[in-house]
Short mmCIF file of C-alpha atoms and ligand atoms in Angstrom, two decimals:
data_model
loop_
_atom_site.label_atom_id
_atom_site.label_comp_id
_atom_site.label_asym_id
_atom_site.label_seq_id
_atom_site.Cartn_x
_atom_site.Cartn_y
_atom_site.Cartn_z
CA MET S 3 101.19 124.40 132.85
CA ILE S 4 101.82 120.66 134.13
CA ILE S 5 99.13 119.34 136.16
CA VAL S 6 100.40 116.85 138.88
CA THR S 7 98.13 113.98 139.71
CA ARG S 8 97.93 112.65 144.01
CA SER S 9 99.94 109.74 144.52
CA GLN S 10 97.02 107.84 145.66
CA ALA S 11 95.18 108.74 141.86
CA THR S 12 93.88 105.25 140.32
CA GLY S 13 94.33 105.35 136.40
CA GLU S 14 90.83 106.16 136.14
CA GLU S 15 90.41 108.87 138.25
CA HIS S 16 94.35 109.96 135.99
CA ARG S 17 91.78 109.25 132.27
CA GLN S 18 89.61 111.76 134.08
CA VAL S 19 91.60 114.06 134.83
CA ILE S 20 93.14 114.41 131.35
CA GLU S 21 89.22 114.36 129.76
CA LEU S 22 88.30 117.16 131.73
CA LEU S 23 91.71 119.32 130.80
CA GLN S 24 90.89 118.54 126.88
CA GLN S 25 87.40 119.64 127.12
CA LEU S 26 88.47 123.08 129.57
CA ALA S 27 91.69 123.53 127.08
CA GLY S 28 89.47 122.53 123.61
CA SER S 29 90.40 118.73 122.09
CA GLN S 30 92.99 120.34 119.62
CA ARG S 31 95.73 121.75 121.48
CA PRO S 32 97.94 118.13 122.36
CA ILE S 33 98.11 116.86 126.37
CA SER S 34 100.83 114.37 127.36
CA ALA S 35 100.76 112.27 130.30
CA THR S 36 104.14 111.12 131.83
CA THR S 37 105.86 109.83 135.30
CA MET S 38 108.34 111.34 136.46
CA LEU S 39 109.36 111.52 140.71
CA GLU S 40 106.73 109.06 141.51
CA ARG S 41 103.86 111.40 140.02
CA ARG S 42 101.97 111.08 137.14
CA LEU S 43 101.81 114.43 135.60
CA ILE S 44 99.88 116.12 132.30
CA THR S 45 101.49 118.79 130.66
CA ILE S 46 100.18 121.11 128.13
CA ASP S 47 101.82 124.28 126.57
CA GLY S 48 100.70 127.60 128.01
CA ASN S 49 98.94 128.27 131.02
CA ASN S 50 95.84 130.19 129.30
CA LEU S 51 93.48 128.72 131.18
CA ASP S 52 90.55 131.25 132.55
CA ALA S 53 90.12 131.22 136.09
CA GLN S 54 86.56 128.98 135.64
CA ALA S 55 88.63 126.40 134.14
CA HIS S 56 91.79 126.65 136.53
CA ALA S 57 89.20 126.10 139.51
CA ALA S 58 87.34 123.43 137.72
CA LEU S 59 91.05 121.46 137.03
CA SER S 60 91.64 122.36 140.75
CA GLN S 61 88.76 121.18 142.67
CA HIS S 62 89.21 117.82 140.87
CA SER S 63 89.96 115.36 143.42
CA ALA S 64 92.84 113.45 141.93
CA VAL S 65 94.53 117.10 141.55
CA GLU S 66 97.18 117.61 143.77
CA ARG S 67 98.39 120.76 141.91
CA ILE S 68 98.74 123.23 139.33
CA VAL S 69 102.38 124.77 138.57
CA PRO S 70 101.73 127.22 135.15
CA LEU S 71 105.27 127.53 133.97
CA GLN S 72 106.05 130.65 131.41
CA THR S 73 108.42 128.85 129.15
CA PRO S 74 108.12 126.51 126.07
CA TYR S 75 109.61 123.24 128.35
CA GLN S 76 107.95 122.22 131.20
CA LEU S 77 108.93 119.06 132.44
CA VAL S 78 112.64 120.34 132.35
CA SER S 79 112.27 123.39 134.16
CA ARG S 80 113.84 124.58 137.15
CA VAL S 81 110.92 126.11 138.44
CA PHE S 82 108.81 122.95 138.02
CA GLN S 83 112.43 120.88 140.48
CA SER S 84 113.86 123.04 142.34
CA GLU S 85 116.26 120.03 143.15
CA ASN S 86 118.80 119.16 141.16
CA SER S 87 118.17 115.98 139.55
CA ARG S 88 121.23 113.16 139.76
CA VAL S 89 121.47 110.99 137.30
CA VAL S 90 122.57 107.92 138.10
CA VAL S 91 124.69 105.41 135.49
CA GLY S 92 125.72 101.74 135.50
CA ASP S 93 124.16 99.74 137.83
CA ARG S 94 121.70 98.39 135.23
CA LEU S 95 124.96 96.27 133.03
CA GLY S 96 127.06 95.55 135.95
CA GLY S 97 129.19 97.60 135.79
CA GLN S 98 129.87 100.40 138.62
CA SER S 99 127.54 102.95 139.21
CA VAL S 100 128.16 106.36 139.28
CA SER S 101 126.04 109.70 139.63
CA ILE S 102 126.34 112.95 137.56
CA GLY S 103 124.77 115.63 138.75
CA ALA S 104 124.84 114.96 143.12
CA ALA S 105 128.92 116.75 144.35
CA ALA S 106 131.02 115.65 142.66
CA PRO S 107 131.79 115.75 138.29
CA VAL S 108 132.06 112.90 136.58
CA VAL S 109 135.14 112.92 133.97
CA ILE S 110 134.12 110.47 130.63
CA ALA S 111 137.05 109.74 128.70
CA GLY S 112 137.80 107.30 125.33
CA PRO S 113 138.53 106.99 122.23
CA CYS S 114 136.01 108.72 119.58
CA ALA S 115 135.34 105.54 118.02
CA VAL S 116 135.76 101.98 118.69
CA GLU S 117 138.25 101.02 116.28
CA SER S 118 139.50 97.51 117.06
CA ARG S 119 139.41 95.03 120.58
CA GLU S 120 143.26 95.45 121.37
CA GLN S 121 142.60 99.83 120.26
CA LEU S 122 139.39 99.66 123.13
CA MET S 123 140.63 97.91 126.06
CA GLU S 124 144.16 99.11 125.93
CA ILE S 125 142.10 102.76 126.21
CA ALA S 126 139.35 101.09 128.17
CA HIS S 127 142.37 100.02 130.96
CA ALA S 128 144.17 103.60 130.70
CA VAL S 129 141.70 106.03 130.96
CA LYS S 130 140.21 104.12 133.87
CA ALA S 131 143.79 103.97 135.76
CA ALA S 132 143.15 108.14 134.68
CA GLY S 133 140.76 108.08 137.03
CA ALA S 134 138.02 108.16 134.41
CA GLN S 135 134.45 106.94 136.08
CA VAL S 136 133.09 106.47 133.17
CA LEU S 137 134.02 105.24 129.04
CA ARG S 138 133.30 106.67 125.90
CA GLY S 139 133.38 105.37 122.56
CA GLY S 140 131.15 105.50 119.51
CA ALA S 141 130.04 102.24 116.92
CA PHE S 142 127.75 104.40 115.32
CA LYS S 143 129.85 107.84 113.91
CA PRO S 144 127.98 110.73 111.95
CA ARG S 145 130.57 111.57 109.75
CA THR S 146 130.44 114.81 107.60
CA SER S 147 131.95 112.70 104.76
CA PRO S 148 130.09 109.37 103.64
CA TYR S 149 134.40 108.56 102.41
CA GLN S 150 135.06 108.65 106.25
CA PHE S 151 134.81 105.59 109.08
CA GLN S 152 132.44 105.72 109.83
CA GLY S 153 132.14 102.65 112.90
CA LEU S 154 131.87 99.84 113.60
CA GLY S 155 128.45 98.83 114.38
CA VAL S 156 127.76 96.34 116.07
CA ALA S 157 130.51 94.90 116.40
CA GLY S 158 131.88 97.86 118.64
CA LEU S 159 128.66 97.40 121.22
CA HIS S 160 130.39 94.43 121.60
CA LEU S 161 133.26 95.66 122.34
CA LEU S 162 132.63 98.24 124.28
CA ALA S 163 130.14 95.76 126.72
CA GLN S 164 133.52 93.47 127.00
CA ALA S 165 135.14 97.09 127.79
CA ARG S 166 132.61 97.23 130.61
CA GLU S 167 132.83 93.93 131.98
CA GLU S 168 136.59 94.01 131.85
CA THR S 169 137.05 96.66 133.88
CA GLY S 170 133.54 97.31 135.40
CA LEU S 171 133.31 101.40 134.14
CA PRO S 172 130.56 102.31 132.82
CA VAL S 173 130.36 103.19 129.02
CA ILE S 174 128.71 105.36 126.49
CA THR S 175 127.61 105.44 122.40
CA GLU S 176 125.84 107.28 120.61
CA VAL S 177 122.89 106.62 118.82
CA MET S 178 121.77 108.12 115.34
CA GLU S 179 118.60 106.11 114.98
CA PRO S 180 115.33 105.49 116.20
CA GLU S 181 115.17 101.89 114.61
CA MET S 182 118.73 101.56 116.69
CA VAL S 183 117.56 102.80 120.90
CA ASP S 184 116.67 99.90 121.52
CA VAL S 185 119.94 97.54 120.48
CA VAL S 186 122.28 99.90 121.46
CA ALA S 187 120.44 99.72 125.04
CA GLN S 188 121.38 96.39 125.69
CA TYR S 189 124.78 97.37 125.29
CA ALA S 190 125.42 100.98 126.59
CA ASP S 191 125.02 102.65 130.46
CA ILE S 192 124.44 105.91 128.68
CA LEU S 193 122.98 106.61 125.14
CA GLN S 194 124.67 109.37 123.51
CA ILE S 195 122.31 111.78 121.18
CA GLY S 196 124.59 113.54 119.42
CA SER S 197 125.01 117.29 117.38
CA ARG S 198 123.92 116.48 114.45
CA ASN S 199 120.86 114.77 115.58
CA MET S 200 119.53 116.84 118.85
CA GLN S 201 116.66 117.72 117.23
CA ASN S 202 115.30 114.30 115.31
CA PHE S 203 112.90 114.14 117.43
CA PRO S 204 111.64 111.03 116.90
CA LEU S 205 115.10 110.24 117.52
CA LEU S 206 114.32 111.72 120.98
CA GLN S 207 110.75 110.41 121.73
CA ALA S 208 112.32 106.32 120.58
CA ALA S 209 114.93 107.99 123.42
CA GLY S 210 112.31 109.05 125.76
CA SER S 211 110.27 106.45 125.92
CA HIS S 212 112.14 103.01 124.95
CA LEU S 213 111.76 99.50 127.74
CA ALA S 214 115.04 99.92 129.61
CA ARG S 215 115.14 103.46 129.57
CA ARG S 216 118.61 104.22 129.77
CA PRO S 217 120.72 107.16 130.26
CA VAL S 218 120.35 109.78 127.26
CA MET S 219 123.22 112.37 127.35
CA LEU S 220 122.10 114.88 124.66
CA LYS S 221 124.89 116.76 123.32
CA ARG S 222 123.57 120.38 121.75
CA GLY S 223 122.81 121.20 118.22
CA LEU S 224 125.19 122.45 115.79
CA ALA S 225 124.19 125.62 115.70
CA SER S 226 121.35 125.18 118.66
CA THR S 227 120.13 127.98 121.28
CA ILE S 228 119.79 127.22 125.12
CA ASP S 229 116.09 126.93 124.57
CA GLU S 230 115.71 124.39 121.42
CA TRP S 231 118.36 122.53 123.56
CA LEU S 232 115.70 122.53 126.59
CA LEU S 233 112.83 121.81 124.43
CA ALA S 234 114.85 118.68 122.41
CA ALA S 235 114.84 117.57 126.30
CA GLU S 236 112.13 117.84 126.94
CA TYR S 237 111.26 115.77 124.36
CA ILE S 238 112.46 112.84 125.97
CA VAL S 239 110.83 113.93 129.62
CA ALA S 240 108.04 114.15 128.36
CA ALA S 241 108.52 110.61 126.35
CA GLY S 242 108.98 109.38 129.77
CA ASN S 243 112.02 108.93 130.51
CA PRO S 244 113.73 111.61 133.19
CA ASN S 245 117.65 110.49 133.06
CA VAL S 246 118.23 112.99 130.58
CA ILE S 247 122.29 114.90 130.73
CA LEU S 248 122.67 118.05 128.46
CA CYS S 249 126.28 118.04 126.96
CA GLU S 250 127.99 121.01 125.82
CA ARG S 251 129.98 120.55 122.92
CA GLY S 252 130.77 123.85 121.62
CA ILE S 253 128.28 126.29 118.41
CA ARG S 254 129.40 127.07 115.44
CA SER S 255 131.42 130.89 115.64
CA PHE S 256 132.81 132.78 112.16
CA ASP S 257 136.31 131.88 113.49
CA THR S 258 138.58 129.12 112.88
CA HIS S 259 141.21 128.73 115.25
CA THR S 260 139.06 126.44 117.01
CA ARG S 261 136.97 123.66 115.44
CA ASN S 262 133.90 125.90 116.97
CA LEU S 263 133.01 128.04 120.15
CA LEU S 264 132.48 126.79 123.81
CA ASP S 265 130.19 128.56 125.26
CA LEU S 266 130.92 128.00 129.45
CA THR S 267 127.89 130.50 129.57
CA CYS S 268 125.52 128.22 128.71
CA VAL S 269 126.18 126.21 132.29
CA PRO S 270 125.54 128.32 134.33
CA LEU S 271 122.96 129.59 132.78
CA LEU S 272 121.33 126.55 132.22
CA HIS S 273 121.52 125.92 135.80
CA GLU S 274 119.31 128.60 136.44
CA LEU S 275 116.85 127.49 134.28
CA THR S 276 117.00 123.31 134.08
CA HIS S 277 117.84 121.05 137.13
CA LEU S 278 119.69 119.01 134.91
CA PRO S 279 123.24 118.02 135.15
CA VAL S 280 125.52 119.63 132.61
CA ILE S 281 128.65 118.51 130.98
CA VAL S 282 131.19 120.10 128.86
CA ASP S 283 132.99 118.43 126.00
CA PRO S 284 136.10 120.45 125.72
CA SER S 285 137.16 117.61 122.56
CA HIS S 286 134.78 118.44 120.01
CA ALA S 287 134.38 122.37 121.71
CA THR S 288 138.30 123.20 120.78
CA GLY S 289 139.58 120.86 118.28
CA ARG S 290 143.44 120.95 119.58
CA ARG S 291 144.14 118.77 122.13
CA GLU S 292 146.55 121.86 123.42
CA LEU S 293 143.26 123.78 123.86
CA VAL S 294 141.69 120.03 126.12
CA PRO S 295 143.53 120.78 129.50
CA THR S 296 142.40 124.67 130.25
CA MET S 297 139.24 124.88 128.95
CA SER S 298 138.52 121.94 131.34
CA ARG S 299 139.36 122.88 134.42
CA ALA S 300 137.39 126.23 132.94
CA ALA S 301 134.17 124.94 132.71
CA ILE S 302 134.85 122.64 135.97
CA ALA S 303 134.87 126.44 137.50
CA ALA S 304 132.08 127.52 135.30
CA GLY S 305 129.82 124.55 137.35
CA ALA S 306 129.77 121.52 135.20
CA ASP S 307 129.22 118.51 136.35
CA GLY S 308 131.66 116.47 134.55
CA LEU S 309 133.79 116.18 131.33
CA ILE S 310 133.43 113.87 127.81
CA LEU S 311 137.61 113.92 127.13
CA GLU S 312 138.31 112.18 124.20
CA THR S 313 141.33 110.06 125.00
CA HIS S 314 144.02 108.33 122.87
CA THR S 315 146.51 105.99 123.98
CA ASP S 316 147.73 106.91 120.39
CA PRO S 317 145.66 110.50 119.08
CA ASN S 318 147.94 110.49 115.71
CA SER S 319 146.69 107.47 114.31
CA ALA S 320 143.56 107.77 115.59
CA LEU S 321 140.47 106.42 112.67
CA CYS S 322 139.03 110.41 114.29
CA ASP S 323 139.29 113.52 115.99
CA GLY S 324 142.86 112.63 116.69
CA ARG S 325 143.37 116.02 116.50
CA GLN S 326 141.48 116.43 119.47
CA SER S 327 142.25 114.12 121.37
CA ILE S 328 143.84 113.67 125.30
CA THR S 329 146.62 111.29 126.13
CA PRO S 330 146.32 108.46 128.97
CA GLU S 331 148.56 110.67 130.99
CA GLN S 332 147.06 114.28 130.02
CA LEU S 333 143.53 112.77 131.04
CA GLN S 334 145.31 111.64 134.79
CA THR S 335 145.83 114.91 134.97
CA ILE S 336 143.11 116.48 134.11
CA VAL S 337 141.35 114.15 136.34
CA TYR S 338 143.09 115.78 139.13
CA GLU S 339 142.97 119.63 138.49
CA THR S 340 138.72 118.72 138.02
CA ARG S 341 138.95 117.15 141.50
CA LEU S 342 140.96 120.29 142.66
CA VAL S 343 138.97 122.48 141.20
CA ALA S 344 135.87 121.01 142.11
CA GLN S 345 137.46 120.98 146.23
CA ILE S 346 137.86 124.98 145.42
CA MET S 347 134.78 126.19 143.79
CA SER S 348 132.67 123.88 146.53
CA ALA S 349 134.78 125.19 149.90
CA PRO S 350 134.01 128.07 152.13
CA ALA S 351 135.24 131.40 151.51
CA VAL S 352 137.86 130.97 153.73
CA PHE S 353 140.55 133.53 152.41
CA GLU S 354 140.87 136.92 153.14
CA TYR S 355 141.56 140.11 151.23
CA VAL S 356 143.87 141.31 152.55
CA ALA S 357 144.59 144.92 150.70
C1 LIG X 11 131.33 112.84 119.35
O1 LIG X 11 131.08 112.45 120.79
O2 LIG X 11 132.46 112.12 118.84
C2 LIG X 11 130.41 113.23 118.38
C3 LIG X 11 130.30 113.66 116.95
O3 LIG X 11 129.92 114.64 119.11
P1 LIG X 11 129.64 115.62 118.90
O4 LIG X 11 127.55 115.55 118.08
O5 LIG X 11 128.76 116.43 119.72
O6 LIG X 11 129.92 116.88 117.34
MN1 LIG X 12 134.52 112.74 117.99
#
């Protein structure tokens, strides 16, 4: 249940509503307060206040409306906010501003890992020329083996900031620990929370409450249900950061032909369940570069708000995920096809079926 307080309510009135809710619901039930849509909101798990308690709460002068929700996630629910959220990236650190969740799909591209200055600058210019709007590059890499390249760390963040300066592209990079959120937010336009950390709750809370409130791209966990994923997003929003983008990157399957199983069903389903933008990562989902163009088209046709594509000028010598990395030439074709498919999807049905 969400209690929306009036925009004119004072801090004192807002506190009174929280106290009243605590009395009515019992002090053990966690209550959280956050600001979203320029309104202060109070959330509590479940709707089970009796009619008398409900009436007492709705009669408080500071309460604008009470929204009962049947789902465990609340603030991210489509029932709470019917219009799509648009996440604006790149307008704070000097990059070009890009809206994710607006009408046109956004293409994010770049290497899995930042490897060197030369590598990143070459790829950054190439992905910009290919038409991508945001540059990706991992500085802190969550690798399965401790013997694999772990990323350049803070030096990689410096390089990403230089690449933004040179190309104007906003940058996205992964943050793996709560203690590093502020540091990564100094350099990155979007914080990426990777699959392996989707349920790292202290990290989600830190990404929700850090001062810069950078947008967060939350990747689906390796074997997470949609409700678990939405509850992870809820952690970030409840902690005070409404700028969350969901990213489907494939889930574990029994088949070994592809690295993961791309769950495109989740795209229209998420649009029904949540107002947050949804993007698709066909690189990690398939693990094979030859499958990336087809699944990119399919993702846009399914209604994705964008794509994130691992791209490398020399994929075969990439230090990380080369097998699934496309070239800038392939990227250019995908950007073109993305626009084309999006146009078809948004065009009115002008063709009549002739038998
Ligand atoms: C990545 O984007 O390079 C990455 C590690 O992704 P995921 O968390 O989806 O495996
Ligand atoms: Mn990768």
